[in-house]
Amino acid sequence: MGQFSIGQSVLRREDPRLLTGRGRYFDDLQLAGQLRAAIVRSPHAHADIRSVDSSAALAMPGVHTVLTGEDYRADGLGTMPSMAPYKKRDGSPMYLPHRPAIAIGRAMHVGYPVAVVVADTLDRAHDAAERVAVDYAPRPAVVSAREAFEPGAPQLYDDCLNNEAYFYQAGDKTTTDAAFARAAHVIEQRLVINRVTANPIEPRGVTGEYDAGTGKYTLHCGFQRPWLFRNGIAETTMKIPEAQLRLITGDIGGSYGLRGSIYPEIILMLWAARRTGRPVKWVCTRNEAHISDDDARDNIVDAALALDADGKFLALRVRSFGNLGAFVSFRGAMPPVVNIGTVCGVYTTPVAHVAISGMLTNTHCTSPYRGAGRPEASYMIERLIDLAADRMGLDPAELRRRNTIPPQAMPYKTPLTFTYDSGRFEENMDRTMRLADWHGFERRRKEAAKRGMLRGIGISNTIEQASDPTIETAEIRFDPLGGMTFVTGSISHGQGHATIQTQMLVDRLGVDPERIKFIQGDTDAVAFGMGTGGSRSTTMSGGAIVRVSEKIVAKGKKLAAHMLEAAEEDIEFKDGRFTVAGTDRAIGVHDLARSAFQLDKLPAGMEPGLYETATYRAHSGNFPNGAHVCEVEIDPDTGATQVVGYWVVDDVGTVINPMLVKGQIMGGIAQGMGQVLFEDKAYDRSGQVVSGSFMDYAMPRAAHFCNVTIEDNPVPTPTNPLGVKGAGEAGTVGSLSAGVNAIVDALSVLGVQHIDTPCSPYRVWQAIARAKAAN
């Protein structure tokens, strides 16, 4: 309806409040009587803890308590929650290390909490933390997932052979091996997909409260999946009934998966609040984040593609080692595996086999981060295709075209785990190539060479699974004055949910957008929900909005029939009005909602009020897809890479708000290209973090990008009522492979065939120097 119709680029409803300083972020929360916490963290990647002496800290003014691992054990707190969906080689459940929120006897990575100091002020807490004396006995450490698997590597846990927490296989190994044996061409490449971390603009923070009278805990922090958090924390760690824990979040300054994990500080602040009888607050500093936040990616992959003499793909083989860190975080087992099905890409490869080891090392835990295995899977196949094209002397786009799944093949069952729902993959590629003037590139390469620059172009055809096949809840409450409150289980951390959800509500019910209020992020106010993650929110909250709106309209028709003195079957509903068919007698939805609270206007037997709840269940995910082309120039004297062109055509199904979709895709491209060009969470061989600040961990800036052209090619999915597909991670999925393909193409004139991420100036310069020396 009008400005708020589906498909309109409605400006974000949240922005006036947020941009004028009226948001309510975590550090705006100041509770009466709250104390402040500082955390003593291990400086060692692997060490026995001989003793913790807190006597000097406890003697300092304003210090209320110092908590240690022995206190944790004495209070009977449990291990941190973790999902463990995979198996060991023998078929038994995967290995889950015991993970107390604070070290008990041994530190497993740099930054692991060893003591918690609680004081009147933050300065006093930090001063006292410096007086806690810890006696460590360092042990050997291992940081590489591949090296952790080798014989003789330091073992993190005596009962975890070769540091392998799980071993996962999919596909058909026998037929894959046979296809490789008869192939005319076999392309093999080791791919090192480096570790990165999220770095949202708002660091993490936690405030814990405990009410001794009711025995109830309240947790204030930014989170993505509150009900999963509540269940895991209550049952596994705190060992309390779930109803005794309330989770609340305000506005969130970015997450990208970071706040989808349960961190030790969450448990520690709840525990400290119970111990002290007062609210306890901890705020992460930026430097502290580099040694306490979960990281992401970090895979070492041996990938291979078999082709016949005409360039048709015969088989795909992947052997991957995913670095889980020292423990298995809340959802950390999943990224190496859960989206590996899309390693087949948009191609007709008939057989495939993947084998994946989830490895434990003396590093920070890894967790889902924008893409959560999708960019890695795309990178594997898209790099192999470029290598194959180079080997066979073919245009990379032509080789892709020969193997692309046609639209009439949908739904398409891949040789691994997924069945694709819809898409026009070749059309995506053709449109993107036209936008990028693909066939005019050689002219631009020659012009750049005259200036002493190396120019390259890269393409990536990508597909991903979005929106897990689970459930989501929505509630609509009209009040006696006709206003609406929408209660949602999804959690916004910057995506613009209030805008998107308003458009869907206006589309379904014709309500006045100015009369819609939102409730989210409070487990005592929202019935249930699975939260936000995996590009699920529009699909899942949209499905729930459709279902709850149907209930509102059904009851509304009964009441309208009574008020308009007509048969219920004669009532039509459109654009927010209930109308007697063929007449001008009608009542608007807001007026009808007011009447629903007036007893004299209700038919006999009708329950007063107009409020409904619906829980939508998705039976499958959906598959956003698209094509990316990236063009770069490299200065051979410095190795510096400049992105000079970027074009995308994406299929995210029904587009609710084109402006917000483009914003999501642009943000994803920036994060993907950040990993391509700069970002690297690096450790030395002893497990020390060597990129522990923004002096060392390089972040992309606006100056590193060019104008990005983004167009859509929507093919609505049949898997949900609105036909939408996820958009939040699409940019990241395509940019990792398109960016590296472009850089390798630029270097290919020197004979360079591959370079691992990040393609930093120094690493590119090294590749150039080696290539020149070899020639």
mmCIF file of N, CA and C in Angstrom, residues 48 54 67 171 213 304 309 324 345 402 418 593 652 665 721:
data_model
loop_
_atom_site.group_PDB
_atom_site.id
_atom_site.type_symbol
_atom_site.label_atom_id
_atom_site.label_comp_id
_atom_site.label_asym_id
_atom_site.label_seq_id
_atom_site.Cartn_x
_atom_site.Cartn_y
_atom_site.Cartn_z
ATOM 1 N N ASP A 48 49.515 -25.040 32.457
ATOM 2 C CA ASP A 48 48.931 -25.435 33.735
ATOM 3 C C ASP A 48 48.914 -24.224 34.661
ATOM 4 N N SER A 54 44.775 -14.206 45.099
ATOM 5 C CA SER A 54 43.969 -12.987 44.976
ATOM 6 C C SER A 54 43.984 -12.143 46.240
ATOM 7 N N LEU A 67 36.813 -13.891 41.895
ATOM 8 C CA LEU A 67 36.342 -15.247 41.648
ATOM 9 C C LEU A 67 37.354 -15.999 40.799
ATOM 10 N N GLY A 171 28.615 -37.496 0.235
ATOM 11 C CA GLY A 171 28.826 -37.844 -1.158
ATOM 12 C C GLY A 171 29.204 -39.299 -1.327
ATOM 13 N N GLY A 213 15.239 -12.878 46.117
ATOM 14 C CA GLY A 213 13.884 -13.168 46.567
ATOM 15 C C GLY A 213 13.156 -14.162 45.684
ATOM 16 N N ALA A 304 39.962 -30.729 -5.354
ATOM 17 C CA ALA A 304 40.295 -31.239 -6.680
ATOM 18 C C ALA A 304 39.037 -31.307 -7.541
ATOM 19 N N ALA A 309 37.585 -34.088 -21.622
ATOM 20 C CA ALA A 309 38.371 -33.340 -22.603
ATOM 21 C C ALA A 309 37.655 -32.095 -23.102
ATOM 22 N N LEU A 324 38.528 -25.389 14.999
ATOM 23 C CA LEU A 324 37.462 -25.065 15.944
ATOM 24 C C LEU A 324 37.951 -24.233 17.114
ATOM 25 N N GLY A 345 28.419 -25.660 -6.096
ATOM 26 C CA GLY A 345 28.129 -24.452 -6.845
ATOM 27 C C GLY A 345 26.862 -24.573 -7.663
ATOM 28 N N ARG A 402 29.534 -23.943 -19.715
ATOM 29 C CA ARG A 402 29.389 -25.331 -20.162
ATOM 30 C C ARG A 402 28.829 -26.239 -19.079
ATOM 31 N N PHE A 418 22.199 -30.860 -0.703
ATOM 32 C CA PHE A 418 21.142 -29.889 -0.940
ATOM 33 C C PHE A 418 20.351 -30.182 -2.215
ATOM 34 N N ALA A 593 -10.570 -2.989 15.077
ATOM 35 C CA ALA A 593 -9.827 -3.394 16.276
ATOM 36 C C ALA A 593 -10.374 -2.694 17.517
ATOM 37 N N VAL A 652 17.629 -12.848 -4.799
ATOM 38 C CA VAL A 652 17.212 -13.071 -3.418
ATOM 39 C C VAL A 652 15.696 -13.263 -3.352
ATOM 40 N N ILE A 665 23.921 -6.417 0.585
ATOM 41 C CA ILE A 665 24.884 -6.995 -0.356
ATOM 42 C C ILE A 665 26.184 -6.191 -0.353
ATOM 43 N N PRO A 721 5.889 -18.548 2.053
ATOM 44 C CA PRO A 721 4.706 -17.843 1.538
ATOM 45 C C PRO A 721 5.010 -16.571 0.763
#
